[in-house]
XYZ file of C-alpha atoms in Angstrom:
703
model
C 29.683 -1.206 -3.364
C 32.365 -0.785 -6.007
C 32.788 3.000 -5.737
C 32.667 4.552 -2.271
C 32.824 8.079 -0.899
C 33.737 8.513 2.765
C 32.128 11.313 4.773
C 31.758 11.802 8.533
C 32.884 8.250 9.215
C 30.318 6.854 6.767
C 31.006 4.882 3.616
C 28.504 5.981 0.974
C 27.927 4.606 -2.498
C 29.407 7.343 -4.681
C 26.511 7.561 -7.121
C 24.078 7.935 -4.209
C 26.368 10.462 -2.508
C 26.633 12.608 -5.628
C 22.883 12.487 -6.225
C 22.176 13.595 -2.665
C 24.733 16.400 -2.745
C 24.073 17.753 -6.245
C 20.410 17.011 -6.877
C 18.879 17.029 -3.395
C 20.892 19.276 -1.063
C 22.248 22.001 -3.335
C 18.847 23.209 -4.630
C 17.411 23.459 -1.100
C 20.476 25.311 0.187
C 21.857 22.714 2.607
C 25.607 22.440 3.149
C 26.753 18.945 2.192
C 29.424 18.511 4.877
C 27.049 19.626 7.597
C 24.361 17.273 6.251
C 26.617 14.208 6.393
C 27.916 15.137 9.846
C 24.360 15.588 11.109
C 23.318 12.325 9.475
C 26.185 10.469 11.149
C 25.149 11.951 14.511
C 21.551 10.915 13.882
C 22.707 7.371 13.156
C 24.688 7.331 16.409
C 21.422 8.101 18.250
C 19.002 5.881 16.380
C 20.863 2.788 15.171
C 21.233 1.359 18.714
C 17.561 2.083 19.447
C 16.545 0.429 16.187
C 18.569 -2.648 17.139
C 17.016 -2.758 20.623
C 13.504 -2.644 19.179
C 14.242 -5.585 16.908
C 15.695 -7.511 19.853
C 12.540 -6.694 21.807
C 10.446 -8.220 19.011
C 12.433 -11.419 19.154
C 12.304 -11.622 22.953
C 8.530 -11.225 22.963
C 8.251 -13.894 20.269
C 10.376 -16.307 22.335
C 8.139 -15.741 25.371
C 4.982 -16.278 23.328
C 6.437 -19.420 21.738
C 7.293 -20.827 25.161
C 3.815 -20.033 26.528
C 2.181 -21.940 23.681
C 4.562 -24.874 24.114
C 3.716 -25.090 27.831
C -0.028 -24.865 27.075
C 0.073 -27.259 24.115
C -3.102 -29.271 23.702
C -5.145 -27.062 26.038
C -7.898 -24.654 24.995
C -6.727 -21.049 25.208
C -8.353 -19.142 28.056
C -8.793 -15.515 26.952
C -8.334 -14.048 30.404
C -5.214 -16.074 31.140
C -3.756 -15.416 27.683
C -4.269 -11.652 27.864
C -2.875 -11.506 31.395
C 0.265 -13.215 30.094
C 0.522 -10.774 27.184
C 0.237 -7.845 29.622
C 2.838 -9.321 31.955
C 5.433 -9.487 29.191
C 4.550 -6.032 27.839
C 3.031 -7.234 24.585
C -0.227 -5.547 25.591
C 0.052 -2.076 27.135
C -2.365 0.127 29.034
C -4.789 2.114 26.903
C -4.043 5.848 26.926
C -6.588 8.209 28.459
C -9.130 9.587 25.989
C -7.423 11.904 23.492
C -7.782 13.407 20.029
C -5.016 13.709 17.469
C -3.704 17.250 16.969
C -2.271 17.009 13.455
C -2.245 20.340 11.609
C -1.710 21.477 8.003
C -3.211 18.420 6.327
C -4.290 18.589 2.687
C -7.985 18.205 1.939
C -7.479 14.972 -0.024
C -6.490 13.328 3.267
C -8.528 15.217 5.847
C -11.757 16.291 4.195
C -12.364 14.021 1.189
C -13.176 10.349 0.750
C -12.027 8.403 -2.280
C -9.716 5.735 -3.738
C -5.996 5.374 -3.056
C -3.389 3.873 -5.374
C -0.147 2.159 -4.359
C 2.586 2.121 -7.009
C 6.145 0.710 -7.094
C 8.628 3.573 -6.871
C 11.160 1.958 -9.223
C 8.992 2.084 -12.351
C 8.715 5.622 -13.707
C 5.888 4.780 -16.144
C 3.784 3.216 -13.429
C 4.534 6.085 -11.063
C 3.413 8.644 -13.644
C 0.250 6.664 -14.438
C -0.636 6.545 -10.756
C 0.103 10.217 -10.087
C -2.032 11.153 -13.093
C -4.914 8.951 -11.942
C -6.514 11.848 -10.057
C -8.949 12.056 -12.984
C -10.269 9.133 -15.003
C -12.666 8.545 -17.859
C -15.776 6.690 -16.749
C -16.483 5.812 -20.374
C -13.070 4.144 -20.709
C -13.391 2.381 -17.357
C -16.751 0.891 -18.304
C -15.768 0.065 -21.886
C -12.482 -1.671 -21.076
C -13.519 -3.820 -18.103
C -16.182 -6.288 -17.046
C -17.760 -3.744 -14.678
C -20.886 -3.548 -16.835
C -23.482 -6.267 -17.117
C -23.063 -6.144 -20.881
C -21.371 -8.257 -23.561
C -17.637 -7.632 -23.941
C -16.434 -5.524 -26.847
C -16.248 -7.320 -30.172
C -12.811 -7.697 -31.824
C -11.724 -4.917 -34.134
C -12.510 -1.229 -33.880
C -15.057 0.584 -31.759
C -18.019 -1.588 -30.781
C -21.068 0.674 -31.045
C -23.320 -1.774 -29.195
C -21.037 -1.894 -26.202
C -20.468 1.851 -26.477
C -24.209 2.417 -26.163
C -24.262 0.313 -22.988
C -21.331 2.331 -21.588
C -23.005 5.652 -22.315
C -26.267 4.485 -20.771
C -24.470 3.331 -17.608
C -22.510 6.588 -17.296
C -25.660 8.679 -17.677
C -27.451 6.495 -15.129
C -24.583 7.285 -12.754
C -25.078 11.002 -13.427
C -28.756 10.585 -12.581
C -27.644 9.216 -9.198
C -24.907 11.698 -8.404
C -26.085 14.892 -10.138
C -29.823 14.469 -10.794
C -31.474 16.913 -13.145
C -34.325 19.132 -12.071
C -36.515 17.220 -14.489
C -35.896 14.044 -16.483
C -32.742 12.047 -17.097
C -29.276 12.786 -18.435
C -30.124 10.259 -21.146
C -32.723 12.698 -22.472
C -30.703 15.886 -22.042
C -30.743 18.155 -25.060
C -28.228 20.804 -26.055
C -26.495 22.353 -23.023
C -26.262 25.778 -24.671
C -29.047 27.175 -22.495
C -27.614 25.667 -19.333
C -28.261 22.452 -17.429
C -30.994 22.567 -14.818
C -29.868 20.297 -11.979
C -31.997 19.434 -8.967
C -29.450 20.884 -6.535
C -27.859 24.005 -8.071
C -25.271 23.973 -5.278
C -23.616 21.007 -6.983
C -22.530 23.161 -9.920
C -18.905 24.276 -9.586
C -17.911 25.803 -12.909
C -17.071 25.240 -16.537
C -14.062 24.710 -18.775
C -13.856 25.111 -22.534
C -15.752 21.864 -23.096
C -16.771 20.721 -19.647
C -19.259 21.350 -16.873
C -17.969 20.610 -13.375
C -20.120 19.334 -10.523
C -19.441 18.187 -6.966
C -21.049 15.338 -5.034
C -19.979 13.929 -1.660
C -16.877 16.106 -1.953
C -15.759 14.550 -5.253
C -15.795 16.292 -8.625
C -17.446 15.101 -11.825
C -16.749 16.763 -15.168
C -19.184 16.168 -18.031
C -17.349 16.783 -21.289
C -19.350 18.225 -24.187
C -17.676 17.956 -27.591
C -19.782 17.655 -30.725
C -16.665 17.112 -32.834
C -15.582 14.066 -30.823
C -16.398 10.632 -32.332
C -18.561 9.866 -29.306
C -19.952 13.338 -28.729
C -21.067 13.890 -32.322
C -23.515 10.985 -32.110
C -24.799 11.954 -28.669
C -28.054 13.969 -28.505
C -26.467 16.440 -26.071
C -22.905 16.160 -27.386
C -21.533 14.392 -24.297
C -18.157 12.929 -25.222
C -17.092 11.657 -21.783
C -17.686 11.732 -18.050
C -14.531 12.372 -16.038
C -14.458 11.353 -12.388
C -12.123 12.593 -9.701
C -10.627 9.212 -8.873
C -7.349 8.499 -7.035
C -7.304 11.334 -4.507
C -4.068 10.026 -3.054
C -1.272 7.735 -4.212
C 1.404 5.960 -2.180
C 4.754 5.846 -3.973
C 6.074 2.628 -2.514
C 9.680 1.900 -1.555
C 8.689 -1.158 0.443
C 6.554 -4.236 -0.273
C 5.974 -3.685 -3.990
C 9.629 -3.171 -4.969
C 12.786 -5.251 -5.055
C 15.290 -2.694 -3.777
C 18.323 -4.430 -2.332
C 21.292 -2.096 -2.908
C 22.390 1.447 -3.721
C 21.518 1.103 -7.401
C 17.909 0.274 -6.544
C 17.574 2.897 -3.820
C 18.985 5.578 -6.088
C 16.339 4.828 -8.710
C 13.603 5.099 -6.091
C 14.929 8.397 -4.760
C 15.318 9.819 -8.273
C 11.708 9.057 -9.107
C 10.521 10.571 -5.820
C 12.535 13.716 -6.575
C 11.015 13.937 -10.048
C 7.572 13.766 -8.504
C 8.335 16.394 -5.874
C 9.726 18.747 -8.531
C 7.038 17.888 -11.058
C 9.534 17.157 -13.841
C 9.476 13.345 -13.873
C 9.003 12.024 -17.419
C 9.315 8.673 -19.151
C 9.882 7.967 -22.831
C 9.007 4.533 -24.156
C 7.839 2.662 -27.221
C 4.095 2.103 -27.564
C 2.651 0.525 -30.678
C 5.785 1.273 -32.634
C 5.798 4.942 -31.670
C 7.952 6.798 -29.152
C 5.764 8.196 -26.393
C 6.766 10.574 -23.609
C 4.680 10.607 -20.457
C 4.818 13.462 -17.937
C 2.784 14.702 -15.000
C -0.602 16.230 -15.702
C -1.100 19.953 -15.204
C -3.739 21.326 -12.865
C -7.255 21.912 -14.200
C -8.867 25.364 -14.392
C -12.558 26.279 -14.402
C -14.643 29.423 -14.436
C -17.266 29.674 -11.712
C -20.753 31.049 -12.183
C -19.672 34.479 -10.974
C -16.769 34.650 -13.430
C -13.972 33.714 -11.039
C -11.274 31.159 -11.813
C -10.688 28.065 -9.693
C -7.937 25.495 -10.047
C -8.179 21.840 -9.104
C -5.200 19.476 -8.771
C -4.487 17.436 -11.865
C -2.611 14.783 -9.901
C -3.020 12.591 -6.843
C -1.668 13.901 -3.574
C 1.458 11.804 -3.032
C 2.649 9.853 -0.017
C 5.934 7.965 -0.006
C 6.121 4.634 1.821
C 9.461 4.104 3.551
C 10.618 0.646 4.609
C 10.088 -0.675 8.122
C 12.594 -1.059 10.940
C 13.949 -4.499 10.039
C 16.088 -4.270 6.928
C 19.487 -2.718 6.332
C 20.971 -1.663 3.009
C 24.577 -1.667 1.731
C 24.164 1.781 0.132
C 25.606 3.372 3.299
C 27.707 1.635 5.923
C 29.156 2.663 9.262
C 32.868 2.800 10.004
C 32.784 -0.813 11.224
C 31.364 -1.922 7.881
C 27.851 -2.610 9.166
C 24.937 -1.546 6.989
C 22.675 1.190 8.292
C 18.948 0.569 8.839
C 17.185 1.265 5.563
C 14.220 2.860 7.319
C 16.454 5.513 8.883
C 18.029 6.248 5.521
C 14.584 6.518 3.900
C 13.284 8.883 6.581
C 16.080 11.389 5.992
C 16.373 11.059 2.213
C 12.676 11.165 1.346
C 12.139 14.092 3.728
C 15.042 16.004 2.171
C 13.596 15.359 -1.275
C 10.196 16.501 -0.013
C 11.744 19.904 0.772
C 11.818 20.583 -2.974
C 8.029 20.618 -2.915
C 7.866 22.709 0.263
C 10.199 25.305 -1.274
C 8.245 25.250 -4.559
C 11.396 24.579 -6.559
C 9.732 22.647 -9.365
C 6.989 22.961 -11.941
C 4.136 21.543 -9.881
C 3.028 21.307 -6.257
C 2.224 18.237 -4.216
C 1.170 19.478 -0.765
C -0.568 22.838 -0.698
C -0.382 22.961 3.109
C 3.389 22.537 3.437
C 3.538 18.900 4.557
C 5.597 15.846 3.618
C 3.642 12.591 3.805
C 5.439 9.364 4.751
C 3.761 5.986 5.258
C 5.550 3.823 7.801
C 4.888 0.075 7.548
C 5.453 -2.962 9.736
C 5.725 -1.264 13.119
C 5.142 -3.494 16.146
C 3.402 -1.601 18.917
C 3.609 1.891 20.414
C 7.348 1.714 21.237
C 8.151 1.452 17.553
C 5.677 4.191 16.643
C 7.354 6.397 19.255
C 10.730 5.624 17.705
C 9.428 6.750 14.312
C 8.078 9.950 15.857
C 11.484 10.719 17.365
C 13.239 9.850 14.109
C 11.013 12.238 12.167
C 11.721 14.919 14.781
C 15.436 14.424 14.174
C 15.029 14.511 10.391
C 13.094 17.778 10.683
C 15.857 19.257 12.829
C 18.494 18.185 10.297
C 16.575 19.811 7.463
C 15.535 22.964 9.277
C 11.826 22.101 9.125
C 9.162 23.139 11.579
C 8.070 20.428 13.981
C 5.539 17.983 12.519
C 6.084 19.103 8.936
C 6.723 15.423 8.216
C 3.456 13.558 8.617
C 3.141 9.824 9.208
C 0.775 7.166 7.984
C 0.725 4.121 10.267
C 0.132 0.761 8.643
C -1.957 -1.208 11.134
C -0.653 -4.525 9.830
C 1.106 -6.211 12.751
C -0.642 -7.981 15.617
C 0.993 -5.962 18.408
C -0.015 -2.726 16.668
C -3.657 -3.682 16.124
C -3.890 -4.919 19.734
C -2.513 -1.575 20.994
C -3.803 0.699 18.255
C -4.894 3.612 20.446
C -1.486 3.685 22.125
C 0.209 3.558 18.715
C -1.854 6.507 17.483
C -1.072 8.391 20.696
C 2.668 7.950 20.090
C 2.358 9.926 16.822
C -0.727 11.983 17.658
C 0.761 15.288 16.485
C 1.730 14.079 13.014
C -0.511 11.129 12.122
C -2.550 11.417 8.918
C -3.387 7.795 8.142
C -4.125 4.378 9.582
C -4.690 1.498 7.224
C -5.538 -2.145 7.740
C -2.978 -4.166 5.840
C -4.847 -7.439 6.280
C -2.345 -9.435 4.209
C 0.696 -8.678 6.375
C -1.552 -8.815 9.422
C -2.475 -12.397 8.537
C 1.180 -13.313 8.094
C 1.958 -11.901 11.533
C -1.051 -13.674 13.016
C 0.357 -16.996 11.847
C 3.932 -16.277 12.902
C 3.133 -14.827 16.335
C 1.060 -17.903 17.202
C 3.215 -20.333 15.238
C 3.683 -22.673 18.234
C 0.014 -22.617 19.262
C -0.924 -25.301 16.739
C -1.830 -25.865 13.115
C -3.782 -23.057 11.475
C -6.957 -23.483 9.452
C -6.656 -23.412 5.676
C -5.446 -20.112 4.254
C -8.682 -19.339 2.415
C -10.709 -19.909 5.568
C -8.632 -17.435 7.573
C -10.358 -14.595 5.673
C -13.569 -15.490 7.496
C -11.994 -15.729 10.963
C -13.378 -13.805 13.928
C -10.111 -11.954 14.446
C -10.146 -10.420 10.953
C -13.655 -9.024 11.376
C -12.634 -7.649 14.779
C -9.415 -6.197 13.352
C -11.148 -4.356 10.513
C -13.883 -2.986 12.794
C -11.528 -1.968 15.635
C -9.322 -0.047 13.231
C -12.206 2.239 12.262
C -13.747 2.454 15.730
C -10.474 3.320 17.454
C -9.478 5.724 14.690
C -12.735 7.626 15.048
C -12.477 7.652 18.847
C -9.019 9.193 18.486
C -10.379 12.000 16.321
C -9.140 10.995 12.867
C -12.363 11.968 11.087
C -11.824 15.283 9.321
C -8.072 15.199 10.039
C -6.715 11.932 8.680
C -7.423 8.890 6.551
C -8.804 5.628 7.845
C -7.941 3.191 5.077
C -8.666 -0.338 3.940
C -6.682 -2.796 1.869
C -6.166 -3.748 -1.751
C -8.535 -5.273 -4.277
C -6.109 -7.821 -5.696
C -7.857 -8.904 -8.915
C -7.439 -6.095 -11.492
C -9.313 -8.002 -14.208
C -12.384 -8.601 -12.047
C -13.960 -5.183 -11.846
C -17.538 -6.477 -11.727
C -16.699 -8.332 -8.533
C -14.935 -5.245 -7.190
C -17.966 -3.068 -7.868
C -20.158 -5.522 -5.990
C -17.877 -6.079 -3.005
C -15.612 -3.090 -2.434
C -18.401 -0.727 -1.411
C -18.031 -2.643 1.842
C -14.958 -0.545 2.604
C -16.678 2.859 2.724
C -19.574 1.175 4.530
C -17.194 0.427 7.407
C -16.502 4.148 7.750
C -13.141 4.036 5.966
C -12.588 7.155 3.871
C -10.105 5.497 1.524
C -9.251 2.041 0.222
C -6.553 0.661 -2.053
C -7.102 -0.178 -5.705
C -4.722 -1.892 -8.169
C -4.934 0.463 -11.168
C -6.078 3.902 -12.347
C -9.084 2.267 -14.021
C -10.035 0.575 -10.764
C -9.714 3.944 -9.022
C -12.262 5.494 -11.383
C -14.692 2.646 -10.820
C -14.172 2.576 -7.046
C -14.846 6.334 -6.955
C -18.484 5.494 -7.762
C -18.763 3.894 -4.326
C -17.935 7.194 -2.631
C -20.707 8.870 -4.593
C -23.152 6.199 -3.503
C -22.288 6.512 0.172
C -21.482 9.580 2.260
C -18.512 8.271 4.229
C -18.345 11.129 6.713
C -22.011 10.645 7.591
C -21.282 6.955 7.977
C -18.363 7.782 10.294
C -20.762 9.641 12.595
C -22.870 6.493 12.831
C -19.895 4.202 13.447
C -18.475 6.542 16.101
C -21.550 5.933 18.241
C -21.099 2.151 18.174
C -19.023 0.254 20.764
C -15.509 -0.781 19.750
C -14.968 -4.521 19.361
C -13.017 -6.027 22.249
C -9.672 -7.786 22.462
C -11.140 -11.249 22.930
C -12.270 -11.377 19.327
C -9.094 -9.764 18.013
C -6.820 -12.211 19.842
C -8.729 -15.360 18.873
C -6.116 -17.465 17.059
C -7.386 -19.220 13.878
C -6.367 -22.696 15.016
C -7.515 -25.837 13.249
C -8.651 -27.592 16.429
C -10.402 -30.813 15.507
C -9.804 -30.486 11.790
C -8.909 -33.681 9.957
C -8.072 -32.983 6.344
C -7.879 -35.638 3.679
C -4.660 -36.198 1.766
C -6.325 -34.586 -1.231
C -7.178 -31.455 0.774
C -3.640 -31.222 2.126
C -2.207 -31.543 -1.374
C -4.572 -28.857 -2.666
C -3.516 -26.476 0.092
C 0.188 -27.134 -0.419
C -0.104 -26.717 -4.185
C -2.030 -23.466 -3.838
C 0.548 -21.994 -1.456
C 3.539 -23.322 -3.387
C 2.273 -21.952 -6.698
C 1.701 -18.521 -5.189
C 5.138 -18.472 -3.592
C 6.997 -19.578 -6.708
C 5.015 -17.367 -9.098
C 5.956 -14.282 -7.098
C 9.479 -15.203 -5.979
C 10.752 -16.131 -9.450
C 10.053 -12.601 -10.695
C 11.387 -10.964 -7.528
C 14.674 -12.849 -7.410
C 15.460 -13.290 -11.101
C 14.082 -10.038 -12.526
C 13.798 -7.647 -9.588
C 10.028 -7.246 -10.001
C 8.529 -6.472 -6.609
C 4.865 -6.302 -7.600
C 3.022 -7.530 -10.666
C -0.072 -9.344 -11.827
C 0.842 -12.961 -11.144
C -1.368 -15.840 -12.357
C -2.681 -17.896 -9.454
C -3.123 -21.663 -9.515
C -6.338 -21.194 -11.522
C -4.600 -18.788 -13.951
C -6.414 -15.755 -12.546
C -4.137 -12.714 -12.493
C -3.702 -11.315 -8.961
C -1.621 -8.384 -7.786
C 1.037 -9.932 -5.595
C 3.582 -8.356 -3.276
C 5.612 -9.465 -0.270
C 2.571 -9.440 2.020
C 0.861 -12.259 0.118
C 4.152 -14.141 0.041
C 4.442 -13.802 3.813
C 1.069 -15.480 4.342
C 1.705 -18.417 2.021
C 5.200 -19.167 3.284
C 4.205 -18.868 6.937
C 1.179 -21.087 6.407
C 3.256 -23.848 4.855
C 5.865 -23.490 7.588
C 3.121 -23.800 10.206
C 1.678 -26.983 8.724
C 5.158 -28.435 8.383
C 5.982 -27.606 12.004
C 2.842 -29.271 13.328
C 3.011 -32.382 11.187
C 0.005 -31.675 8.982
C 2.333 -32.357 6.073
C 5.817 -33.757 5.622
C 8.936 -32.206 4.146
C 8.625 -34.653 1.259
C 5.091 -33.435 0.524
C 6.239 -29.815 0.570
C 9.130 -30.536 -1.796
C 6.834 -32.460 -4.125
C 4.365 -29.545 -4.185
C 7.152 -27.069 -4.922
C 8.402 -29.178 -7.835
C 4.902 -29.667 -9.264
C 4.166 -25.979 -9.031
C 7.555 -24.977 -10.457
C 6.510 -26.748 -13.655
C 3.168 -24.933 -13.620
C 4.771 -21.536 -13.040
C 7.274 -22.249 -15.833
C 4.357 -22.921 -18.186
C 2.538 -19.768 -17.065
C 5.624 -17.691 -17.893
C 6.552 -19.452 -21.132
C 5.939 -16.295 -23.163
C 8.371 -14.160 -21.161
C 11.757 -13.990 -22.921
C 13.458 -12.906 -19.671
C 12.071 -15.811 -17.652
C 14.403 -18.497 -16.307
C 12.660 -21.894 -15.876
C 12.929 -23.609 -12.504
C 11.532 -27.127 -12.788
C 14.189 -28.707 -15.013
C 17.086 -27.778 -12.740
C 15.737 -26.607 -9.360
C 19.076 -27.075 -7.601
C 20.607 -24.372 -9.809
C 17.658 -21.996 -9.734
C 18.252 -19.298 -7.134
C 14.577 -18.365 -7.327
C 13.479 -21.928 -6.549
C 15.949 -22.175 -3.680
C 14.686 -18.879 -2.270
C 11.097 -20.119 -2.402
C 12.066 -23.369 -0.697
C 13.957 -21.523 2.056
C 10.967 -19.291 2.723
C 9.049 -22.407 3.755
C 11.688 -24.564 5.396
C 13.267 -21.615 7.220
C 9.946 -19.856 7.769
C 9.708 -20.474 11.508
C 13.053 -18.771 12.173
C 12.458 -15.693 9.977
C 12.052 -12.497 12.052
C 8.304 -11.950 12.471
C 7.862 -14.239 9.478
C 9.142 -11.574 7.097
C 10.316 -12.612 3.653
C 12.734 -9.715 3.044
C 15.907 -11.201 4.541
C 15.842 -14.248 2.281
C 14.590 -12.406 -0.797
C 17.282 -9.750 -0.476
C 20.017 -12.339 -0.001
C 19.025 -14.280 -3.109
C 18.425 -11.185 -5.231
C 21.897 -9.916 -4.339
C 23.323 -13.259 -5.477
C 21.556 -12.903 -8.830
C 22.801 -9.325 -9.261
C 26.337 -10.330 -8.313
C 26.235 -13.043 -10.971
C 25.295 -10.425 -13.561
């Protein structure tokens, strides 16, 4: 930090300090000196505990490594293995039957089922797009993607043939979700005399040009506009069908961003403040014109009895803090040590959330007076309990009632999924969310059992017994703990934003599990995925799932080992190339450009949304094969060099891109990627952040 302000024994980046004092604390009436003194006292309490929890992780990993070394070459006996895990405290006793007691939860989380977006907090345009994705045009979603079984749009202007297919598909959807009393929406005449629907209870109200309906808790607005280019050629004047889409959005300060210092954290906090006050805006060039984007207003309708109702125009917003591992140089202690970034996030994002609670801005986020924080990468109930205590302390600092700050628990680490009920119990008064982060969970699966043997190929891991058990247990345990009607049970990301036809075919599997939300990569994908929640009543499905037995630990703790596998040299090369290309394609943008999440071409040139979770899998998988002699260091280096050339070619059109293959020794991005593999075994829990942050800081220091 070049410019530092000292307060209460802390050294604080001056720009961050001034932002907190002037923009965050002053409007909510908090005294700055008292805040920094209280924050320093909070750090005195929680920094040692944070350090002890990380040491506990490493000690458990050492014990597990040693157990696998002793039992090398022997089949794993489930009973013996689980007894060992209980002896060392990795597995804990299940709590007695309980139900969560969370109060004051907004309906989007507790009572509705629909898509969820995750958006990098550092990009204001993306953040605004995601927040505004509460409503989406079904016509646009069908027209602009491959979701329809219809020819793609022809080059040039509006393609009437494709438009006709879009309109037909949208009206077929209306026939499913809001059937008419007689006939089809395709044959509907003028709506002047009303629209006779089969279930009049679905009608909610009208706007100037729209008719609003409700199905499975989600709203559908049919827009009538005879002056619109689409509506004027429609027999009933329908110009569009608007779906309530992204009910909730996670503004991410973790896996999808490259935030390594005070400059980056300040940008994240500024954007979060703009969202909480409702005044965030972004001005940018689009098609040669200056465009300003802001947050959408709420939507008003008149009910059948003449009353006015208002619906939110934006997603309900969570903020995802970082986990317990990383520190950040934005604030240091008197001894010069960096404070845990997760502790800083907890206090800062909660303080910013007070602007919404006090209604200081233009728009509201929570209408029940809650602040929603997603907490990732927690290992077991001890760490969940630590987060609960930390949020207690943040509430006390800010003068908030107990459990104002809610928590979403990412079920993405092996020790958490194995002890999920105990983890939920540790935050039972504030939990609003559990979500299976299967990408990080796979990375932790590999790292935890690194010494057990070589793993099967990465693509085959998706079909492993433990993943099926993990996904099913998450829902079953969540329902048994009373989350239905009070909290979200979520599922992971659809990673291919250009493959919406495949998403429409496959992603209905998420609500079928009983999950009442699942992640999507774009606002358009949210609109399309919303169709799934019209086709299936998730809360009815949860009642069915709740009566089924919960999958046991044997399946969950079955390690995906490659016992008896003998791969050819060609297969090994294919696997190394696939992993190396994925690592390099993501790392080069992270390290050189500070891009934490983007659509990265895979080895087959298919664009996939990549973040640190996918990087964790690939790097850990290569490290595992290297450790167990499936491949040699020379083969890994050769794969990295081959794939550096491929990634260079894939990014040839990017003027900011720095090629790697011609001079890998002087490419910090290439060296970071190489370290992630060759130092993968020693990385804490297999996380990629320590190395990525170190290399990104080198790039920033070099200007």
